[in-house]
Structures are given as C-alpha cells and as structure tokens.
Amino acid sequence: MQAVVLAGGQGSRLRPYTDDRPKPMVEIPGTGTPIIGHQLSWLAEEGVTDVVVSCGHLAEVLQKWLDTAALPVSVTTVVESEPLGRGGGLKYAATHLPHPDQPWYATNGDIWTRFSLRDMADFHTERDAIATVALARPRLPWGAVKTDGFGHITDFIEAPPSTFEINAGVYVFSPEFAGLLPDRGDHERTTFPRLAREQRLAGFTIPQGSYWRAIDTAKDLTEAAKELAASGR
C-alpha cells in the first residue's frame, strides 16, 4: 500500500513551536518524536510501504529529518515550486506515488491517530467509492450544559463529544481520484461535492475508543502528552 502525507502547513497557531520547523516536525512532549514520526509508524503498522511527503513551509527541516531518521517506510519528498492549493498539492504529490494504478491513502500532516486503515479500505471497497473520508467526533474544548423546557440547567458536562462528525483528515482514494483533482485550488470545494452528488464519496466513522487528535495548538500538544501517558503507550 501507498500513502501521501500533506506536510506543508505553516502551523501559525502552534507558534513559537513552528518558528523554526514545519508543523509536522513539532514533537509530542515526552516522546522525542515529531508528529510525522508517529504518523509514519502508524502507516507502517497498517501495511503501508511507500509514502510521498508533500513539503512546503520550512521544507528543508522536514527533509533533513526524513533523510537521517530510521524510517519504517520508503519515503519520497516533493515540494511545490508555487502554491497549488490543497487539491492541486494533493494532485501533484499523487503523481509521485510508485503505483498510480493502485488505491492510496492520504493524511494531513497534523493528525495523530490510531485506527484500522485496513478496515477503512474494506469499507471504501464495499461502497464502491472513489474517495472515503475518515470521520471523527472530537470533544468540545468547552463545558456544556443541559436545560429543561423551562430554562432550568439540569446538568453540566465537561468537554462533551461533538454532536457532529467532522473530517478527520485521513482518506482512502481509488486510482481514478487523482485525475478528478484540480490543478490548482481546493478539492473540498470542487471534487468532493461532485463525488457527493454522484454518491461516490463515503464517510468512515473512526471506531469508538480509537485514538484521534488534530494537533493545532499548544494545548493540543499538552493534551496529547497526557493522553499518551494515561494510555501507557
């Protein structure tokens, strides 16, 4: 299996951690490993052998680490010579996959998760989808309240799970998906809506109890370290 990791984000909300490194190179406290290191380990555990890493902001820092680290997968890096947008960048990275006639995974470079990609790939195949999006139900960063019909508060709930599923930043794509991507622009505004209308876009809910977190802020780093320590992983 093969995958693309989109690792070009600037990570402005993670400053000062991202002043001298791209977002995927920020280390999870207590692990000594950057986010992308955890991603590559997970992909390898799920049977992925070849990964294309799409670099952007401070690409040389990421490339240097990839060149010197002991990696569990074969990695190719690509850098856009000019901004192509999310869809265009994904299409450009896909042209460097070693097996263009085979399905492929993709993941955003700021996601730390553990669930079965094999189950997601089976789900994708069973639904005859061209693209499948992993869906998560993250916990809200605020406390919530319940009220009755008379406006009385009946309960306080600390950091409840969202009532909505969100795009978890992990995907399975059929080979023909790359040809549907724009050369420039955002595929979530063009390709995904088109596939949704054609009922060729599937949503795979990450199983309850599986770990998922987007690393967007310094608080996310702290919470990820706490969750790691509590899990004993």
Short mmCIF file of C-alpha atoms in Angstrom, two decimals:
data_model
loop_
_atom_site.label_atom_id
_atom_site.label_comp_id
_atom_site.label_asym_id
_atom_site.label_seq_id
_atom_site.Cartn_x
_atom_site.Cartn_y
_atom_site.Cartn_z
CA MET A 1 0.00 0.00 0.00
CA GLN A 2 0.99 3.60 -0.58
CA ALA A 3 0.12 6.92 1.00
CA VAL A 4 0.54 10.69 0.74
CA VAL A 5 1.21 12.83 3.82
CA LEU A 6 0.35 16.53 3.38
CA ALA A 7 3.01 18.23 5.48
CA GLY A 8 3.22 21.77 4.11
CA GLY A 9 1.23 23.70 6.72
CA GLN A 10 2.73 26.71 8.48
CA GLY A 11 1.12 25.95 11.85
CA SER A 12 0.69 29.60 12.86
CA ARG A 13 -1.44 28.66 15.87
CA LEU A 14 1.41 26.49 17.18
CA ARG A 15 3.94 29.29 17.40
CA PRO A 16 6.57 29.56 18.83
CA TYR A 17 6.98 25.78 18.22
CA THR A 18 6.72 26.35 14.46
CA ASP A 19 9.07 29.33 14.24
CA ASP A 20 11.94 27.08 13.13
CA ARG A 21 10.18 23.95 11.88
CA PRO A 22 7.07 22.93 9.95
CA LYS A 23 4.04 21.81 11.90
CA PRO A 24 4.57 18.04 11.35
CA MET A 25 8.06 18.37 12.87
CA VAL A 26 6.74 19.55 16.25
CA GLU A 27 7.45 16.90 18.89
CA ILE A 28 4.80 15.37 21.11
CA PRO A 29 6.10 16.13 24.65
CA GLY A 30 7.61 13.09 26.33
CA THR A 31 8.04 11.07 23.14
CA GLY A 32 11.08 12.67 21.48
CA THR A 33 9.34 12.04 18.15
CA PRO A 34 7.71 14.60 15.83
CA ILE A 35 4.10 14.26 14.75
CA ILE A 36 5.09 12.90 11.34
CA GLY A 37 7.21 10.22 13.00
CA HIS A 38 4.13 8.90 14.79
CA GLN A 39 2.21 9.03 11.51
CA LEU A 40 4.79 7.05 9.57
CA SER A 41 4.92 4.40 12.31
CA TRP A 42 1.13 4.06 12.20
CA LEU A 43 1.09 3.83 8.41
CA ALA A 44 3.75 1.11 8.51
CA GLU A 45 1.75 -0.83 11.13
CA GLU A 46 -1.22 -0.68 8.75
CA GLY A 47 0.74 -2.23 5.88
CA VAL A 48 1.86 0.91 4.02
CA THR A 49 5.30 0.53 2.43
CA ASP A 50 5.67 3.70 0.31
CA VAL A 51 4.90 7.27 1.37
CA VAL A 52 5.09 10.55 -0.54
CA VAL A 53 5.53 13.51 1.84
CA SER A 54 4.39 16.83 0.38
CA CYS A 55 6.50 19.57 1.95
CA GLY A 56 6.05 23.33 1.99
CA HIS A 57 6.84 25.68 4.88
CA LEU A 58 10.46 25.15 6.03
CA ALA A 59 10.64 22.08 3.81
CA GLU A 60 14.39 21.69 4.30
CA VAL A 61 13.93 21.00 8.05
CA LEU A 62 11.50 18.18 7.37
CA GLN A 63 13.56 16.77 4.52
CA LYS A 64 16.69 16.71 6.68
CA TRP A 65 14.90 14.75 9.41
CA LEU A 66 13.45 12.30 6.89
CA ASP A 67 16.90 11.78 5.37
CA THR A 68 18.53 10.98 8.72
CA ALA A 69 15.80 9.17 10.69
CA ALA A 70 15.38 5.39 10.76
CA LEU A 71 12.04 5.19 8.97
CA PRO A 72 9.73 2.15 8.80
CA VAL A 73 8.62 3.01 5.23
CA SER A 74 10.18 4.17 1.98
CA VAL A 75 9.71 7.96 1.73
CA THR A 76 9.81 10.33 -1.25
CA THR A 77 9.53 14.09 -0.63
CA VAL A 78 8.07 16.64 -3.03
CA VAL A 79 7.99 20.43 -2.78
CA GLU A 80 5.62 22.64 -4.76
CA SER A 81 7.51 25.26 -6.78
CA GLU A 82 4.47 27.53 -6.37
CA PRO A 83 1.33 27.33 -4.22
CA LEU A 84 -1.21 24.95 -5.77
CA GLY A 85 -3.84 24.89 -3.06
CA ARG A 86 -4.89 21.80 -1.15
CA GLY A 87 -6.36 19.99 -4.15
CA GLY A 88 -3.56 20.92 -6.52
CA GLY A 89 -0.95 19.98 -3.93
CA LEU A 90 -2.57 16.61 -3.39
CA LYS A 91 -2.69 16.00 -7.14
CA TYR A 92 0.99 16.94 -7.53
CA ALA A 93 2.01 14.61 -4.69
CA ALA A 94 -0.07 11.77 -6.19
CA THR A 95 1.95 11.94 -9.42
CA HIS A 96 4.95 10.69 -7.40
CA LEU A 97 3.23 7.57 -6.00
CA PRO A 98 5.07 4.42 -7.11
CA HIS A 99 1.87 2.60 -8.14
CA PRO A 100 -0.53 5.09 -9.82
CA ASP A 101 -2.89 2.29 -10.82
CA GLN A 102 -3.45 1.23 -7.20
CA PRO A 103 -5.55 2.75 -4.37
CA TRP A 104 -3.82 5.07 -1.91
CA TYR A 105 -4.23 6.62 1.49
CA ALA A 106 -3.72 10.28 2.36
CA THR A 107 -3.45 12.04 5.69
CA ASN A 108 -2.99 15.58 6.89
CA GLY A 109 0.38 16.16 8.50
CA ASP A 110 -1.01 17.40 11.82
CA ILE A 111 -3.09 14.34 12.72
CA TRP A 112 -2.11 11.83 15.39
CA THR A 113 -4.36 8.80 15.35
CA ARG A 114 -4.59 5.04 15.66
CA PHE A 115 -7.33 3.02 13.98
CA SER A 116 -7.52 0.28 11.37
CA LEU A 117 -6.78 1.61 7.89
CA ARG A 118 -7.41 -1.90 6.59
CA ASP A 119 -11.00 -1.73 7.87
CA MET A 120 -11.37 1.70 6.27
CA ALA A 121 -10.06 0.36 2.94
CA ASP A 122 -12.55 -2.54 3.10
CA PHE A 123 -15.36 -0.06 3.83
CA HIS A 124 -14.24 2.01 0.81
CA THR A 125 -14.29 -1.03 -1.48
CA GLU A 126 -17.66 -2.31 -0.23
CA ARG A 127 -19.31 1.03 -1.06
CA ASP A 128 -17.73 1.30 -4.49
CA ALA A 129 -16.49 4.76 -3.53
CA ILE A 130 -13.93 6.85 -5.37
CA ALA A 131 -13.00 8.63 -2.13
CA THR A 132 -13.63 7.80 1.52
CA VAL A 133 -13.18 10.32 4.33
CA ALA A 134 -12.48 9.28 7.92
CA LEU A 135 -14.93 10.92 10.33
CA ALA A 136 -14.26 11.81 13.96
CA ARG A 137 -16.42 13.12 16.76
CA PRO A 138 -13.97 15.30 18.73
CA ARG A 139 -14.53 16.54 22.24
CA LEU A 140 -15.51 20.18 22.51
CA PRO A 141 -12.93 22.40 24.24
CA TRP A 142 -15.64 23.87 26.47
CA GLY A 143 -18.02 22.60 29.11
CA ALA A 144 -21.65 22.18 28.05
CA VAL A 145 -24.94 22.46 29.89
CA LYS A 146 -28.27 20.68 29.60
CA THR A 147 -31.50 22.59 30.21
CA ASP A 148 -35.13 21.60 30.57
CA GLY A 149 -38.10 23.14 28.77
CA PHE A 150 -38.40 25.84 31.44
CA GLY A 151 -34.85 27.13 31.14
CA HIS A 152 -33.51 25.40 34.24
CA ILE A 153 -30.00 23.95 34.00
CA THR A 154 -30.17 20.24 34.73
CA ASP A 155 -26.59 19.14 34.18
CA PHE A 156 -23.03 20.28 33.46
CA ILE A 157 -20.90 18.17 31.08
CA GLU A 158 -17.17 18.81 30.86
CA ALA A 159 -15.72 18.65 27.30
CA PRO A 160 -18.51 16.55 25.75
CA PRO A 161 -18.10 14.89 22.33
CA SER A 162 -19.43 16.94 19.43
CA THR A 163 -22.87 16.03 18.14
CA PHE A 164 -21.47 16.35 14.61
CA GLU A 165 -18.91 14.20 12.82
CA ILE A 166 -16.02 16.09 11.24
CA ASN A 167 -13.47 15.39 8.52
CA ALA A 168 -10.68 13.62 10.43
CA GLY A 169 -8.02 14.33 7.80
CA VAL A 170 -7.47 10.70 6.75
CA TYR A 171 -8.59 9.36 3.37
CA VAL A 172 -8.74 6.34 1.07
CA PHE A 173 -8.69 7.12 -2.66
CA SER A 174 -9.26 4.92 -5.69
CA PRO A 175 -6.71 5.28 -8.52
CA GLU A 176 -9.00 7.47 -10.65
CA PHE A 177 -9.37 10.06 -7.87
CA ALA A 178 -6.12 11.83 -8.77
CA GLY A 179 -7.50 12.63 -12.23
CA LEU A 180 -10.53 14.35 -10.68
CA LEU A 181 -8.44 16.77 -8.60
CA PRO A 182 -7.99 20.39 -9.71
CA ASP A 183 -4.57 21.51 -10.91
CA ARG A 184 -4.98 24.43 -8.51
CA GLY A 185 -7.46 25.07 -5.76
CA ASP A 186 -9.31 23.21 -3.03
CA HIS A 187 -10.70 19.74 -3.74
CA GLU A 188 -13.11 20.08 -0.81
CA ARG A 189 -14.89 22.83 -2.75
CA THR A 190 -14.80 21.07 -6.13
CA THR A 191 -14.03 17.34 -6.26
CA PHE A 192 -15.65 16.26 -3.00
CA PRO A 193 -19.02 17.99 -3.64
CA ARG A 194 -19.12 16.48 -7.14
CA LEU A 195 -18.47 12.98 -5.80
CA ALA A 196 -21.05 13.51 -3.06
CA ARG A 197 -23.71 14.35 -5.66
CA GLU A 198 -22.79 11.18 -7.54
CA GLN A 199 -22.87 9.14 -4.30
CA ARG A 200 -19.24 8.11 -4.80
CA LEU A 201 -17.96 9.80 -1.61
CA ALA A 202 -18.11 7.68 1.54
CA GLY A 203 -17.64 8.52 5.21
CA PHE A 204 -15.94 6.02 7.54
CA THR A 205 -16.59 6.73 11.22
CA ILE A 206 -13.48 6.10 13.31
CA PRO A 207 -14.44 3.34 15.78
CA GLN A 208 -15.35 4.40 19.30
CA GLY A 209 -12.35 4.11 21.59
CA SER A 210 -9.80 4.65 18.81
CA TYR A 211 -7.37 7.48 19.34
CA TRP A 212 -7.62 10.64 17.21
CA ARG A 213 -6.38 14.17 17.73
CA ALA A 214 -5.56 17.08 15.46
CA ILE A 215 -2.52 18.98 16.72
CA ASP A 216 -3.47 22.62 16.12
CA THR A 217 -2.47 24.47 19.29
CA ALA A 218 -0.06 24.25 22.22
CA LYS A 219 -2.96 22.94 24.31
CA ASP A 220 -3.37 20.05 21.87
CA LEU A 221 0.29 19.12 22.42
CA THR A 222 -0.20 19.12 26.19
CA GLU A 223 -3.39 17.07 25.96
CA ALA A 224 -1.80 14.57 23.57
CA ALA A 225 1.10 14.05 26.02
CA LYS A 226 -1.36 13.49 28.90
CA GLU A 227 -3.40 11.02 26.87
CA LEU A 228 -0.26 9.16 25.84
CA ALA A 229 0.90 8.88 29.45
CA ALA A 230 -2.54 7.71 30.61
CA SER A 231 -2.76 5.06 27.91
CA GLY A 232 0.64 3.58 28.70
CA ARG A 233 1.58 3.53 25.00
#
